[in-house]
mmCIF file with all atom_site columns, C-alpha atoms in Angstrom:
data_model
loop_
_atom_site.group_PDB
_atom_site.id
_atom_site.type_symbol
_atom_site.label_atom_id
_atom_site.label_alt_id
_atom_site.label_comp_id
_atom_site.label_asym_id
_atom_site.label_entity_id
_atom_site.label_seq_id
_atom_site.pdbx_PDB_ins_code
_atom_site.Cartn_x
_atom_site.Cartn_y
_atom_site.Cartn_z
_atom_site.occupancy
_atom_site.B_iso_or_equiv
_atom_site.pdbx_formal_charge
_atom_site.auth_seq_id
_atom_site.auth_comp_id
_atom_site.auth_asym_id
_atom_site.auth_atom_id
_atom_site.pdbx_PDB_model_num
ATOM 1  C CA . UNK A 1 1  ? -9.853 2.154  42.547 1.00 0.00 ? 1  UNK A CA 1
ATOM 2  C CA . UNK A 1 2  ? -9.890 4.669  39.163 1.00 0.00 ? 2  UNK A CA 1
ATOM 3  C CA . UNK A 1 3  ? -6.584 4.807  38.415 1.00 0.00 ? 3  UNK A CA 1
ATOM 4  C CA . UNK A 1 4  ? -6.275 3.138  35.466 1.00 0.00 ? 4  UNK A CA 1
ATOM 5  C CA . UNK A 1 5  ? -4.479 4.863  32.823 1.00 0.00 ? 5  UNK A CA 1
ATOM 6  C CA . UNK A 1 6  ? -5.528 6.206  29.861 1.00 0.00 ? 6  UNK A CA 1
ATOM 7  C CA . UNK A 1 7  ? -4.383 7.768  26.459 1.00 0.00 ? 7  UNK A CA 1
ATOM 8  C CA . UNK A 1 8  ? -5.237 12.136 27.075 1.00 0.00 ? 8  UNK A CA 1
ATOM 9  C CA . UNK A 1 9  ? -2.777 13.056 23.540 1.00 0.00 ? 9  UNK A CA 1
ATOM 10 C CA . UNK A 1 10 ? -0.713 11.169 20.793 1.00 0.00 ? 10 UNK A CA 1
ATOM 11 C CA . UNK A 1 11 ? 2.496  12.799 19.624 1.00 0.00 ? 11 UNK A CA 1
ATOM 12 C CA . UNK A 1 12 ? 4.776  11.986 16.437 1.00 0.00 ? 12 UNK A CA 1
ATOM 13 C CA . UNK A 1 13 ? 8.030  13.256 16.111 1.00 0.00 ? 13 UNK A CA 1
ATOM 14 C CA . UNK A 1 14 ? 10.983 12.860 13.476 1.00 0.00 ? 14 UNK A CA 1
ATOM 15 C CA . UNK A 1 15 ? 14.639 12.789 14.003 1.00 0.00 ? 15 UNK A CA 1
ATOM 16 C CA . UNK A 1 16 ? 17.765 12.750 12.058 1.00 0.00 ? 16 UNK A CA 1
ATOM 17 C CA . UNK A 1 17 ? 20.366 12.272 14.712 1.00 0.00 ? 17 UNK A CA 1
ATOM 18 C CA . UNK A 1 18 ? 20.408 10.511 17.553 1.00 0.00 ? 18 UNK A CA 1
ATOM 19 C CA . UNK A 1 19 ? 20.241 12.910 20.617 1.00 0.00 ? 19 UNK A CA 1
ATOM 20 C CA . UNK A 1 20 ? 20.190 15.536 17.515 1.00 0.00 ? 20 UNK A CA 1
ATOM 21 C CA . UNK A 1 21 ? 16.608 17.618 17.591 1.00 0.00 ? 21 UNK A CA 1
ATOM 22 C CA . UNK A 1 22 ? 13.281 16.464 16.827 1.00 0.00 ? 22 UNK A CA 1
ATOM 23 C CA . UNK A 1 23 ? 10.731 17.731 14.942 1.00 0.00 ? 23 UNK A CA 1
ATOM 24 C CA . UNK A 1 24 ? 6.868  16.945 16.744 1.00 0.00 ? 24 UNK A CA 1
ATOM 25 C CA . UNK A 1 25 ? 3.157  17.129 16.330 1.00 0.00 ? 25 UNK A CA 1
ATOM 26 C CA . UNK A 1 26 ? 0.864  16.601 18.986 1.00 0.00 ? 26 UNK A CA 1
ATOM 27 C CA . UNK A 1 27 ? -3.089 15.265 18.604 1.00 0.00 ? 27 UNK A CA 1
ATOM 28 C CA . UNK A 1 28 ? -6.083 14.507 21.193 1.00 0.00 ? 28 UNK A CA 1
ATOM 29 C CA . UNK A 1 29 ? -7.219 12.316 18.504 1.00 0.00 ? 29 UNK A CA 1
ATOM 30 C CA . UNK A 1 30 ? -5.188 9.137  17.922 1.00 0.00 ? 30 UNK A CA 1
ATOM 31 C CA . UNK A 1 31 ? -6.893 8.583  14.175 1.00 0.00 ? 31 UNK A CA 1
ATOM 32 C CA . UNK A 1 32 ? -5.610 11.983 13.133 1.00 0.00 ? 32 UNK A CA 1
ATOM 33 C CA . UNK A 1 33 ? -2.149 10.899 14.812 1.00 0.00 ? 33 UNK A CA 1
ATOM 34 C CA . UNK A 1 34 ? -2.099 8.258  13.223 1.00 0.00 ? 34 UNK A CA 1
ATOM 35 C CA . UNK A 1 35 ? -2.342 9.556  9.361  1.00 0.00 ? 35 UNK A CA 1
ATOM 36 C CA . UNK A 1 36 ? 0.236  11.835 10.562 1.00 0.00 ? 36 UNK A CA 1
ATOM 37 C CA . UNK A 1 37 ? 2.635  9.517  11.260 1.00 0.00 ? 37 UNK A CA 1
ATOM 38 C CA . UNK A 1 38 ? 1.807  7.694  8.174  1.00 0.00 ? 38 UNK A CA 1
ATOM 39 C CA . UNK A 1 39 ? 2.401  11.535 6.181  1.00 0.00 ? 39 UNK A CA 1
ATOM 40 C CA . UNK A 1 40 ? 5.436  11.663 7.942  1.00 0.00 ? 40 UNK A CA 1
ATOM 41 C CA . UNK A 1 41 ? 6.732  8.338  6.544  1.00 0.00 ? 41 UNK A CA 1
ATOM 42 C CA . UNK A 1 42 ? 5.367  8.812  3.222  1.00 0.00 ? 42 UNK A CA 1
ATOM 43 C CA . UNK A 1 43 ? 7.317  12.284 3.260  1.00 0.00 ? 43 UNK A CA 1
ATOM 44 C CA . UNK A 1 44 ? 10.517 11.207 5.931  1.00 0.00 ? 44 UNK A CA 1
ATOM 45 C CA . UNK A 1 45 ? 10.546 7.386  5.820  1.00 0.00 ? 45 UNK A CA 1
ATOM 46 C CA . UNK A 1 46 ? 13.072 6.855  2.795  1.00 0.00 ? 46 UNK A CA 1
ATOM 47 C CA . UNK A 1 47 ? 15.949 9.044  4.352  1.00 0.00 ? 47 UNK A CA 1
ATOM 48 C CA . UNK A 1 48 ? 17.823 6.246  6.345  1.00 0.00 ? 48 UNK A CA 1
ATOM 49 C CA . UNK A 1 49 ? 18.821 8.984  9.243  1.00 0.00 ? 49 UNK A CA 1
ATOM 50 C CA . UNK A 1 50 ? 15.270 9.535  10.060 1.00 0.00 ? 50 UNK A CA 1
ATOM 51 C CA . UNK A 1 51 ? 13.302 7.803  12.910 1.00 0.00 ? 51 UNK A CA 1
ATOM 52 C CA . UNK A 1 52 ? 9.760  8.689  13.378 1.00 0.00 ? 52 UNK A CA 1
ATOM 53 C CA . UNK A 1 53 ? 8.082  7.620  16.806 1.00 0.00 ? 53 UNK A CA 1
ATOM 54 C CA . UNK A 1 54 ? 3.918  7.425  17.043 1.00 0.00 ? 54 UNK A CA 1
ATOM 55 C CA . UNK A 1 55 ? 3.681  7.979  21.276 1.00 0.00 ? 55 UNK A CA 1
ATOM 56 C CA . UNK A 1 56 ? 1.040  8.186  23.561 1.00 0.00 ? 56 UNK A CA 1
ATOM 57 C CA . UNK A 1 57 ? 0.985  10.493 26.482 1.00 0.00 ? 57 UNK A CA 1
ATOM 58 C CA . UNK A 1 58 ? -1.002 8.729  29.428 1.00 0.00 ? 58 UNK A CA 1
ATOM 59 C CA . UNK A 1 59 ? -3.142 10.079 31.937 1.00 0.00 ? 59 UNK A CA 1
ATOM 60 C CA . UNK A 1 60 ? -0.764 9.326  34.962 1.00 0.00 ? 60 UNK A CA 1
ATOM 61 C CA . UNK A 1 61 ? 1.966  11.881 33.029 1.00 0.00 ? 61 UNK A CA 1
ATOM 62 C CA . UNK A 1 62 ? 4.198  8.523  31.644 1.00 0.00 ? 62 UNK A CA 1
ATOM 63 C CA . UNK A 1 63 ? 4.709  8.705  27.896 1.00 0.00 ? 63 UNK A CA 1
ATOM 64 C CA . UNK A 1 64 ? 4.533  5.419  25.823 1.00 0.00 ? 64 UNK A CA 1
ATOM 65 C CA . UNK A 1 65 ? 6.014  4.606  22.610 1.00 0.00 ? 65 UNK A CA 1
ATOM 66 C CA . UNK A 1 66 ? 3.533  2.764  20.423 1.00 0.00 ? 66 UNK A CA 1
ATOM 67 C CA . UNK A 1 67 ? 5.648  2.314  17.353 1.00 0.00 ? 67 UNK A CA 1
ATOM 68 C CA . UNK A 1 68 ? 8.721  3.615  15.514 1.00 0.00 ? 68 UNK A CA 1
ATOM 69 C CA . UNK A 1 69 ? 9.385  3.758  11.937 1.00 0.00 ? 69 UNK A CA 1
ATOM 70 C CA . UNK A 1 70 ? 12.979 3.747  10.350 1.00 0.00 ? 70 UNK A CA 1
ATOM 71 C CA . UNK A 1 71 ? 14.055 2.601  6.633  1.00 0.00 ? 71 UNK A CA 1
ATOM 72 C CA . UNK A 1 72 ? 16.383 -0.362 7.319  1.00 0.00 ? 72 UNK A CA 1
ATOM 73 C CA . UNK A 1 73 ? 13.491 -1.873 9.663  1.00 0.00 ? 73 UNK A CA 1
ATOM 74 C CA . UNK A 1 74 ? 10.016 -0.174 8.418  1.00 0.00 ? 74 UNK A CA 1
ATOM 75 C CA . UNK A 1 75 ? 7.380  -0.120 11.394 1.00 0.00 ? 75 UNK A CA 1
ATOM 76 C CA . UNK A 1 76 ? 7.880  -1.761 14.340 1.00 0.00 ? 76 UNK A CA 1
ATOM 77 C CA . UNK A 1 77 ? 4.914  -1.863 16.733 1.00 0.00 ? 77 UNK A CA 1
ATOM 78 C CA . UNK A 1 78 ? 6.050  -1.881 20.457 1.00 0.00 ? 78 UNK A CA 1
ATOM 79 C CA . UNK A 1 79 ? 5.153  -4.529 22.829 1.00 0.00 ? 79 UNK A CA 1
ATOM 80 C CA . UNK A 1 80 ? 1.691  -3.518 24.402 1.00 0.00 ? 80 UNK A CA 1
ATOM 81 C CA . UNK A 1 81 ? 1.805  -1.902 27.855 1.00 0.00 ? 81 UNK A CA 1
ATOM 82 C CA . UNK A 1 82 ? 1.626  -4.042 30.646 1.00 0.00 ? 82 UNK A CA 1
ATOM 83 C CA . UNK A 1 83 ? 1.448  -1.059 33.617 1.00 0.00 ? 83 UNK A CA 1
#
């Protein structure tokens, strides 16, 4: 009864160490995430110690990672949310 889940913000952030700090953006409008993360890979993606996450912070306060880009394995999309 109305509790689906839904997408209220998108967030990209950029690391260089694991565990090590992140740098993030966050959007209400998935499109303008979107070219973001695409900036951010254009500007980030060749330094093979970055990972750069697209996510999408739901309705119900869970966080989802849509995709993740690193150099060795480009974008990978993350399987689609089943909850």
């Amino acid at each position: 009864m109305g509790s689906e889940r839904h997408v209220i913000g998108c967030r990209v952030t950029v690391q260089f160490s694991a565990g090590g700090p992140a740098v993030s953006g966050e959007w209400t409008d998935a499109n303008v995430a979107h070219q973001k993360f695409r900036g951010w890979v254009g500007t980030y993606g060749s330094d093979e110690r970055a990972v750069i996450r697209f996510l999408a912070d739901l309705s119900d306060g869970d966080t989802r990672l849509v995709k993740t880009w690193t150099k060795a394995d480009g974008e990978v999309v993350a399987p689609p949310d089943e909850g």
